[in-house]
Coordinates of C-alpha atoms in Angstrom, one line a residue:
Chain D
M1 CA 14.7 -25.9 23.9
S2 CA 11.7 -27.2 21.9
I3 CA 8.0 -27.2 22.7
I4 CA 6.3 -30.4 21.7
I5 CA 2.6 -30.3 20.9
T6 CA 0.9 -33.6 20.1
K7 CA -2.5 -34.1 18.3
Q8 CA -4.0 -34.9 21.7
K9 CA -2.7 -31.6 23.2
L10 CA -3.9 -29.6 20.1
R11 CA -7.4 -30.8 20.8
T12 CA -7.4 -29.2 24.2
F13 CA -6.5 -25.8 22.9
E14 CA -9.1 -23.0 22.7
R15 CA -10.4 -22.6 19.1
F16 CA -8.7 -19.2 18.3
Y17 CA -5.4 -20.3 19.8
R18 CA -5.4 -23.5 17.7
G19 CA -6.5 -21.6 14.6
N20 CA -3.6 -19.1 15.0
L21 CA -1.1 -21.9 15.6
I22 CA -2.1 -24.2 12.7
N23 CA -2.6 -21.3 10.3
S24 CA 0.9 -20.1 10.9
L25 CA 2.5 -23.6 11.1
S26 CA 2.2 -24.1 7.4
G27 CA 4.4 -21.0 6.8
F28 CA 4.4 -17.9 4.7
K29 CA 1.6 -17.6 2.1
S30 CA 0.7 -15.6 -1.0
A31 CA -2.4 -13.8 0.3
S32 CA -4.1 -12.2 -2.8
L33 CA -7.4 -10.7 -3.7
I34 CA -9.8 -12.9 -5.7
G35 CA -12.3 -10.9 -7.9
T36 CA -15.5 -12.4 -9.3
C37 CA -18.9 -11.4 -10.7
N38 CA -22.2 -13.0 -10.1
N39 CA -24.7 -13.6 -13.0
D40 CA -26.0 -10.1 -12.7
G41 CA -22.6 -8.5 -13.0
Q42 CA -22.3 -7.6 -9.4
T43 CA -18.6 -7.6 -8.3
N44 CA -17.2 -9.5 -5.4
L45 CA -13.7 -9.3 -3.9
A46 CA -12.2 -11.4 -1.1
I47 CA -8.8 -12.2 0.3
F48 CA -7.5 -15.7 0.0
S49 CA -4.2 -16.9 1.3
N50 CA -3.8 -20.5 0.4
I51 CA -2.8 -20.3 -3.2
V52 CA -0.4 -22.8 -4.9
H53 CA 1.4 -23.3 -8.2
I54 CA 0.3 -26.6 -9.8
G55 CA 2.1 -26.5 -13.1
A56 CA 3.4 -24.2 -15.8
D57 CA 2.3 -25.9 -19.0
P58 CA -0.7 -25.8 -18.9
A59 CA -0.4 -22.9 -16.4
L60 CA -2.5 -24.2 -13.5
I61 CA -2.9 -22.5 -10.1
G62 CA -5.0 -23.7 -7.2
F63 CA -6.5 -22.2 -4.1
V64 CA -8.3 -23.5 -1.0
N65 CA -11.8 -22.2 -0.5
R66 CA -13.3 -22.6 3.0
P67 CA -16.7 -24.4 3.5
V68 CA -19.5 -22.8 1.5
E69 CA -21.3 -21.6 4.7
A70 CA -18.3 -19.6 5.7
A71 CA -17.3 -18.3 2.2
P72 CA -20.1 -18.6 -0.3
H73 CA -19.8 -15.8 -2.8
T74 CA -16.5 -16.4 -4.5
I75 CA -16.9 -20.0 -5.2
S76 CA -20.5 -19.7 -6.4
N77 CA -19.5 -16.9 -8.8
I78 CA -16.7 -19.0 -10.1
E79 CA -19.0 -21.9 -10.7
N80 CA -21.6 -19.6 -12.4
T81 CA -19.3 -17.6 -14.7
G82 CA -16.3 -19.9 -15.0
W83 CA -13.8 -17.0 -14.4
Y84 CA -11.9 -15.2 -11.6
T85 CA -9.0 -12.9 -11.1
I86 CA -6.1 -13.2 -8.6
N87 CA -4.6 -9.8 -7.6
H88 CA -1.4 -9.4 -5.6
I89 CA -1.4 -7.1 -2.6
Q90 CA 1.2 -4.5 -2.1
K91 CA 2.1 -3.0 1.3
E92 CA -0.1 0.1 0.8
L93 CA -3.1 -2.2 0.0
V94 CA -2.8 -4.4 3.1
E95 CA -5.5 -2.7 5.2
A96 CA -8.0 -2.5 2.3
A97 CA -7.3 -6.1 1.4
H98 CA -7.7 -7.4 4.9
Q99 CA -11.0 -5.4 5.2
T100 CA -12.5 -7.5 2.3
S101 CA -12.7 -10.4 4.9
A102 CA -15.5 -8.6 6.7
K103 CA -18.9 -10.2 6.2
Y104 CA -20.7 -7.7 4.0
P105 CA -24.2 -8.4 2.8
E106 CA -24.4 -9.8 -0.8
W107 CA -25.6 -6.5 -2.4
I108 CA -22.5 -4.6 -1.2
S109 CA -19.4 -5.0 -3.4
E110 CA -16.1 -5.1 -1.4
F111 CA -14.6 -2.9 -4.1
D112 CA -16.9 -0.1 -2.9
A113 CA -16.7 -0.9 0.8
C114 CA -12.9 -1.1 0.8
N115 CA -12.1 1.7 -1.6
L116 CA -10.6 -0.4 -4.3
T117 CA -11.2 0.1 -8.0
V118 CA -12.8 -2.3 -10.5
Q119 CA -10.8 -2.8 -13.7
M120 CA -12.6 -4.7 -16.4
V121 CA -10.9 -6.2 -19.4
E122 CA -12.8 -7.1 -22.6
G123 CA -13.6 -10.8 -22.8
I124 CA -13.0 -11.5 -19.1
P125 CA -16.1 -11.6 -17.0
A126 CA -14.3 -11.0 -13.7
P127 CA -13.0 -7.8 -12.2
F128 CA -9.3 -7.0 -11.7
V129 CA -8.1 -4.7 -8.8
K130 CA -6.9 -1.6 -10.6
E131 CA -4.4 -0.8 -7.8
S132 CA -2.7 -4.2 -7.9
H133 CA 0.7 -4.3 -9.7
V134 CA 0.6 -8.1 -10.5
K135 CA -2.7 -9.8 -11.5
Y136 CA -4.0 -12.5 -13.6
A137 CA -7.3 -14.0 -14.8
L138 CA -8.1 -17.7 -14.7
S139 CA -10.8 -19.9 -16.2
L140 CA -12.1 -22.6 -14.0
V141 CA -10.7 -26.1 -14.6
E142 CA -12.0 -28.1 -11.6
I143 CA -13.4 -27.8 -8.1
I144 CA -12.3 -30.7 -5.9
P145 CA -14.3 -31.1 -2.7
I146 CA -12.1 -32.0 0.3
V147 CA -14.4 -34.3 2.1
H148 CA -12.5 -34.3 5.5
N149 CA -13.6 -30.7 6.4
G150 CA -15.9 -29.3 3.7
T151 CA -13.3 -27.1 2.0
F152 CA -12.6 -27.0 -1.8
F153 CA -9.5 -27.1 -3.8
V154 CA -10.2 -24.8 -6.8
I155 CA -8.0 -25.2 -9.9
G156 CA -7.9 -22.6 -12.7
E157 CA -5.9 -22.1 -15.9
V158 CA -4.1 -18.8 -16.3
Q159 CA -5.6 -17.0 -19.3
H160 CA -4.4 -13.4 -19.0
I161 CA -1.6 -11.8 -17.0
R162 CA -1.1 -8.0 -16.3
I163 CA 2.2 -7.0 -14.6
E164 CA 4.2 -3.8 -14.1
N165 CA 6.8 -3.8 -16.8
N166 CA 9.8 -3.2 -14.6
I167 CA 9.5 -6.4 -12.5
I168 CA 9.9 -9.1 -15.1
E169 CA 13.5 -10.3 -15.3
D170 CA 15.3 -11.6 -18.4
D171 CA 14.6 -15.2 -17.5
G172 CA 10.9 -14.7 -16.8
F173 CA 11.2 -14.5 -12.9
L174 CA 9.0 -11.8 -11.3
D175 CA 10.8 -9.5 -8.9
L176 CA 8.0 -9.4 -6.4
E177 CA 10.1 -7.6 -3.8
K178 CA 10.3 -4.7 -6.3
S179 CA 6.6 -4.8 -7.1
G180 CA 5.9 -4.7 -3.3
T181 CA 3.9 -7.9 -3.2
I182 CA 3.4 -8.9 0.5
T183 CA 3.4 -12.4 2.0
S184 CA 1.0 -13.4 4.8
L185 CA 1.2 -15.5 7.9
G186 CA -1.6 -17.1 9.9
I187 CA -4.9 -15.4 9.8
D188 CA -3.8 -11.8 10.2
G189 CA -0.1 -11.3 9.7
Y190 CA 1.3 -9.4 6.7
Y191 CA 5.1 -9.2 5.8
E192 CA 7.4 -7.5 3.3
T193 CA 10.3 -9.5 1.9
K194 CA 14.0 -9.1 1.2
L195 CA 15.9 -11.4 -1.2
I196 CA 18.4 -13.7 0.3
S197 CA 19.5 -15.3 -3.0
R198 CA 18.5 -17.1 -6.2
L199 CA 20.3 -20.3 -6.4
P200 CA 21.4 -22.3 -9.5
Y201 CA 19.8 -25.5 -10.6
A202 CA 21.1 -28.2 -8.1
K203 CA 23.2 -31.1 -9.2
P204 CA 24.4 -34.1 -7.2
Chain Y
M1 CA 2.7 0.8 -17.7
S2 CA 1.5 -2.8 -17.7
I3 CA 2.8 -5.8 -19.7
I4 CA -0.1 -8.0 -20.9
I5 CA 0.5 -11.7 -21.5
T6 CA -2.3 -13.8 -22.9
K7 CA -2.5 -17.6 -22.8
Q8 CA -1.7 -17.6 -26.5
K9 CA 1.5 -15.6 -25.9
L10 CA 2.4 -17.8 -22.9
R11 CA 2.5 -20.8 -25.2
T12 CA 5.2 -19.2 -27.4
F13 CA 7.6 -18.7 -24.5
E14 CA 10.6 -20.9 -24.1
R15 CA 10.1 -23.6 -21.4
F16 CA 12.3 -22.2 -18.7
Y17 CA 11.1 -18.6 -19.2
R18 CA 7.5 -19.8 -18.9
G19 CA 8.4 -21.9 -15.8
N20 CA 10.0 -19.0 -14.0
L21 CA 7.1 -16.7 -14.9
I22 CA 4.3 -19.0 -13.8
N23 CA 6.1 -20.3 -10.8
S24 CA 6.6 -16.7 -9.5
L25 CA 3.1 -15.5 -10.6
S26 CA 1.4 -17.4 -7.7
G27 CA 3.4 -15.4 -5.2
F28 CA 5.5 -16.1 -2.1
K29 CA 5.5 -19.7 -0.9
S30 CA 6.4 -21.7 2.2
A31 CA 9.2 -23.8 0.9
S32 CA 9.9 -26.5 3.5
L33 CA 11.8 -29.8 3.6
I34 CA 9.7 -33.0 3.6
G35 CA 11.2 -36.0 5.3
T36 CA 10.2 -39.6 4.7
C37 CA 11.5 -43.2 5.1
N38 CA 11.0 -46.1 2.7
N39 CA 10.0 -49.5 3.9
D40 CA 13.6 -50.4 4.7
G41 CA 14.0 -47.3 6.9
Q42 CA 16.2 -45.4 4.3
T43 CA 15.6 -41.7 4.8
N44 CA 14.7 -39.2 2.1
L45 CA 14.5 -35.5 2.2
A46 CA 13.2 -33.1 -0.5
I47 CA 12.3 -29.4 -0.8
F48 CA 8.6 -28.7 -1.6
S49 CA 7.3 -25.2 -1.9
N50 CA 3.6 -25.5 -2.6
I51 CA 2.2 -26.1 0.9
V52 CA -1.2 -24.9 2.0
H53 CA -3.3 -24.7 5.2
I54 CA -6.6 -26.6 4.7
G55 CA -8.1 -26.4 8.2
A56 CA -7.3 -26.2 11.9
D57 CA -9.8 -28.7 13.4
P58 CA -8.8 -31.3 12.3
A59 CA -5.4 -29.8 11.5
L60 CA -5.0 -30.5 7.8
I61 CA -2.2 -29.3 5.6
G62 CA -1.8 -30.1 1.9
F63 CA 1.1 -30.0 -0.6
V64 CA 1.5 -30.4 -4.3
N65 CA 3.7 -33.2 -5.5
R66 CA 5.0 -33.1 -9.1
P67 CA 4.3 -36.1 -11.4
V68 CA 5.7 -39.4 -10.1
E69 CA 8.3 -39.6 -12.9
A70 CA 9.8 -36.2 -11.8
A71 CA 9.5 -36.7 -8.0
P72 CA 9.0 -40.4 -7.1
H73 CA 10.5 -41.0 -3.7
T74 CA 8.6 -38.7 -1.3
I75 CA 5.1 -39.7 -2.5
S76 CA 5.9 -43.5 -2.6
N77 CA 7.4 -43.3 0.9
I78 CA 4.3 -41.5 2.2
E79 CA 2.0 -44.1 0.5
N80 CA 4.0 -46.9 2.0
T81 CA 4.5 -45.7 5.6
G82 CA 1.6 -43.3 5.9
W83 CA 3.8 -40.6 7.5
Y84 CA 6.0 -37.6 6.7
T85 CA 7.5 -34.6 8.3
I86 CA 7.5 -31.0 7.2
N87 CA 10.5 -28.9 8.3
H88 CA 10.8 -25.1 8.0
I89 CA 14.0 -23.7 6.4
Q90 CA 15.9 -20.9 8.1
K91 CA 18.2 -18.5 6.3
E92 CA 21.3 -20.5 7.2
L93 CA 19.8 -23.7 5.8
V94 CA 18.8 -22.3 2.4
E95 CA 21.7 -23.7 0.4
A96 CA 21.5 -27.2 2.0
A97 CA 17.7 -27.2 1.5
H98 CA 18.0 -26.2 -2.2
Q99 CA 20.6 -28.9 -2.7
T100 CA 18.1 -31.6 -1.8
S101 CA 16.4 -30.9 -5.2
A102 CA 19.4 -32.5 -7.0
K103 CA 18.6 -35.9 -8.4
Y104 CA 20.5 -38.3 -6.1
P105 CA 20.3 -42.0 -6.7
E106 CA 17.8 -43.8 -4.5
W107 CA 20.4 -45.3 -2.2
I108 CA 21.8 -41.9 -1.2
S109 CA 20.0 -40.0 1.6
E110 CA 19.8 -36.3 1.0
F111 CA 20.4 -35.9 4.7
D112 CA 24.0 -37.2 4.1
A113 CA 24.5 -35.6 0.8
C114 CA 23.4 -32.2 2.0
N115 CA 24.9 -32.3 5.6
L116 CA 21.6 -32.2 7.4
T117 CA 20.9 -34.3 10.5
V118 CA 18.3 -37.0 11.0
Q119 CA 16.2 -36.6 14.1
M120 CA 13.9 -39.5 14.9
V121 CA 11.1 -39.3 17.4
E122 CA 9.6 -42.5 19.0
G123 CA 6.4 -43.6 17.3
I124 CA 6.9 -41.5 14.2
P125 CA 8.3 -43.4 11.2
A126 CA 9.6 -40.4 9.3
P127 CA 12.7 -38.3 10.0
F128 CA 12.7 -34.7 11.2
V129 CA 15.5 -32.2 10.2
K130 CA 17.4 -31.6 13.5
E131 CA 18.5 -28.2 12.4
S132 CA 15.0 -26.9 11.7
H133 CA 13.4 -24.6 14.3
V134 CA 9.8 -25.3 13.3
K135 CA 8.7 -28.8 12.2
Y136 CA 5.8 -31.1 12.3
A137 CA 4.8 -34.7 11.5
L138 CA 1.7 -35.7 9.6
S139 CA -0.2 -38.9 8.9
L140 CA -1.5 -39.3 5.4
V141 CA -5.2 -38.5 4.9
E142 CA -5.6 -38.6 1.2
I143 CA -3.7 -38.3 -2.1
I144 CA -5.8 -36.6 -4.8
P145 CA -4.5 -37.0 -8.4
I146 CA -4.8 -33.8 -10.4
V147 CA -5.7 -35.3 -13.8
H148 CA -4.9 -32.2 -15.8
N149 CA -1.1 -32.5 -15.5
G150 CA -0.3 -35.6 -13.5
T151 CA 0.5 -33.9 -10.2
F152 CA -0.9 -34.9 -6.8
F153 CA -2.5 -32.9 -3.9
V154 CA -1.4 -34.7 -0.8
I155 CA -3.3 -34.0 2.4
G156 CA -2.1 -34.9 5.9
E157 CA -3.2 -34.5 9.5
V158 CA -0.8 -32.8 11.9
Q159 CA 0.1 -35.3 14.6
H160 CA 3.1 -33.8 16.3
I161 CA 4.7 -30.3 16.4
R162 CA 8.1 -29.3 17.5
I163 CA 8.9 -25.6 17.8
E164 CA 11.5 -23.4 19.5
N165 CA 9.8 -22.1 22.6
N166 CA 10.4 -18.4 22.1
I167 CA 8.4 -18.0 18.9
I168 CA 4.9 -19.0 20.0
E169 CA 2.9 -15.9 21.0
D170 CA 0.2 -15.6 23.6
D171 CA -2.6 -16.2 21.1
G172 CA -0.9 -19.2 19.4
F173 CA 0.6 -17.2 16.5
L174 CA 4.1 -18.3 15.5
D175 CA 6.6 -15.5 15.0
L176 CA 8.3 -17.0 12.0
E177 CA 10.3 -13.8 11.4
K178 CA 12.0 -14.5 14.8
S179 CA 12.5 -18.2 14.0
G180 CA 14.1 -17.2 10.7
T181 CA 11.8 -19.2 8.5
I182 CA 12.3 -18.2 4.9
T183 CA 9.7 -17.8 2.2
S184 CA 10.4 -18.8 -1.4
L185 CA 9.5 -17.4 -4.9
G186 CA 9.5 -19.2 -8.2
I187 CA 11.8 -22.2 -8.6
D188 CA 14.9 -20.8 -7.0
G189 CA 14.3 -17.5 -5.0
Y190 CA 14.6 -17.4 -1.2
Y191 CA 13.6 -14.4 0.9
E192 CA 13.6 -13.3 4.5
T193 CA 10.6 -11.4 5.9
K194 CA 9.8 -8.3 8.0
L195 CA 6.4 -7.8 9.7
I196 CA 4.2 -5.0 8.4
S197 CA 1.4 -5.6 10.8
R198 CA -1.1 -8.0 12.3
L199 CA -4.6 -6.7 11.8
P200 CA -7.7 -7.1 13.9
Y201 CA -10.6 -9.2 12.8
A202 CA -12.4 -7.3 10.1
K203 CA -16.0 -6.1 10.6
P204 CA -18.2 -4.3 8.0

């Protein structure tokens, strides 16, 4: 038995109910921590869940940033420095990672507030999360405003990757079940994963 | 012990190795089946994995479409009809869903070739996958060309949702572990999920 929800019905839902429903409708997501610095070198860390692969050559990855009023620091730091890091979240980091979504004043770094460790790498003006097993730095390529709701699609090029050495397979595939990388659902759900299968290239 | 891969090193990798690496670097994804019709009513079905939540009010969801030469049918059908469906994939549908990625000639519907069933709903000129437990229809809002690699970011507004009635929780959250919705990784990895926790709204 199916439940049918039309656009007209959606409009009648209470705001948080609609938010939970639509946020989980799009499916499992790769929630990760994005690390940036402002022009004074102050670090910022925030959890983002809408991250997509755009292409492998050049290696482009995009993420959706909420309207500037709701999420101002990450995007302005990226605009100012041109760099950011994306850090996977393992099961044991879920609570600290989720806590970065609290609205701290600008002078408090979420690294300090959430007990995560800054890891700087020479030549990269953005902080990695030391505890993360899979992480990468990107240089800004383009920020595309989504005019329909004030969000932004931020595109970066992968410049530097750091991964635990036992998770990369012979064909380049990353075994993220082994690294413990979580997947997220909706606004507040975190999941571990178990491989069903890797399938061969499909032919008619 | 970490492995470090720079952009310069990435460039030296063989094409498939680099593709597997970068495709899995962005993390777990919500691979789903996108259903469309052409102007003659011929159905098309294709698996897409880079799907993101953009906003809940209006309910906007985006996906990345590869360059038109590589993936021509879905995007041209969406442009022509203004509609498409996104259908979650359960564990038992993984092989059929993956098989839709084979390059069938235009006159063959992937529904027939992959043994999936067309489900039409009055007023919606795009086919749902009958076997899918969570699915929704969208009207096209905008197609944004990504000039850096010829891909497209396609944005739609959710118009109609169909879900099994035992997976929607009291607060609107969809229990996609219960519905059996899979998550994907890289080009060819499919995973089931297990809840770690849902966390309360974070405060400083």
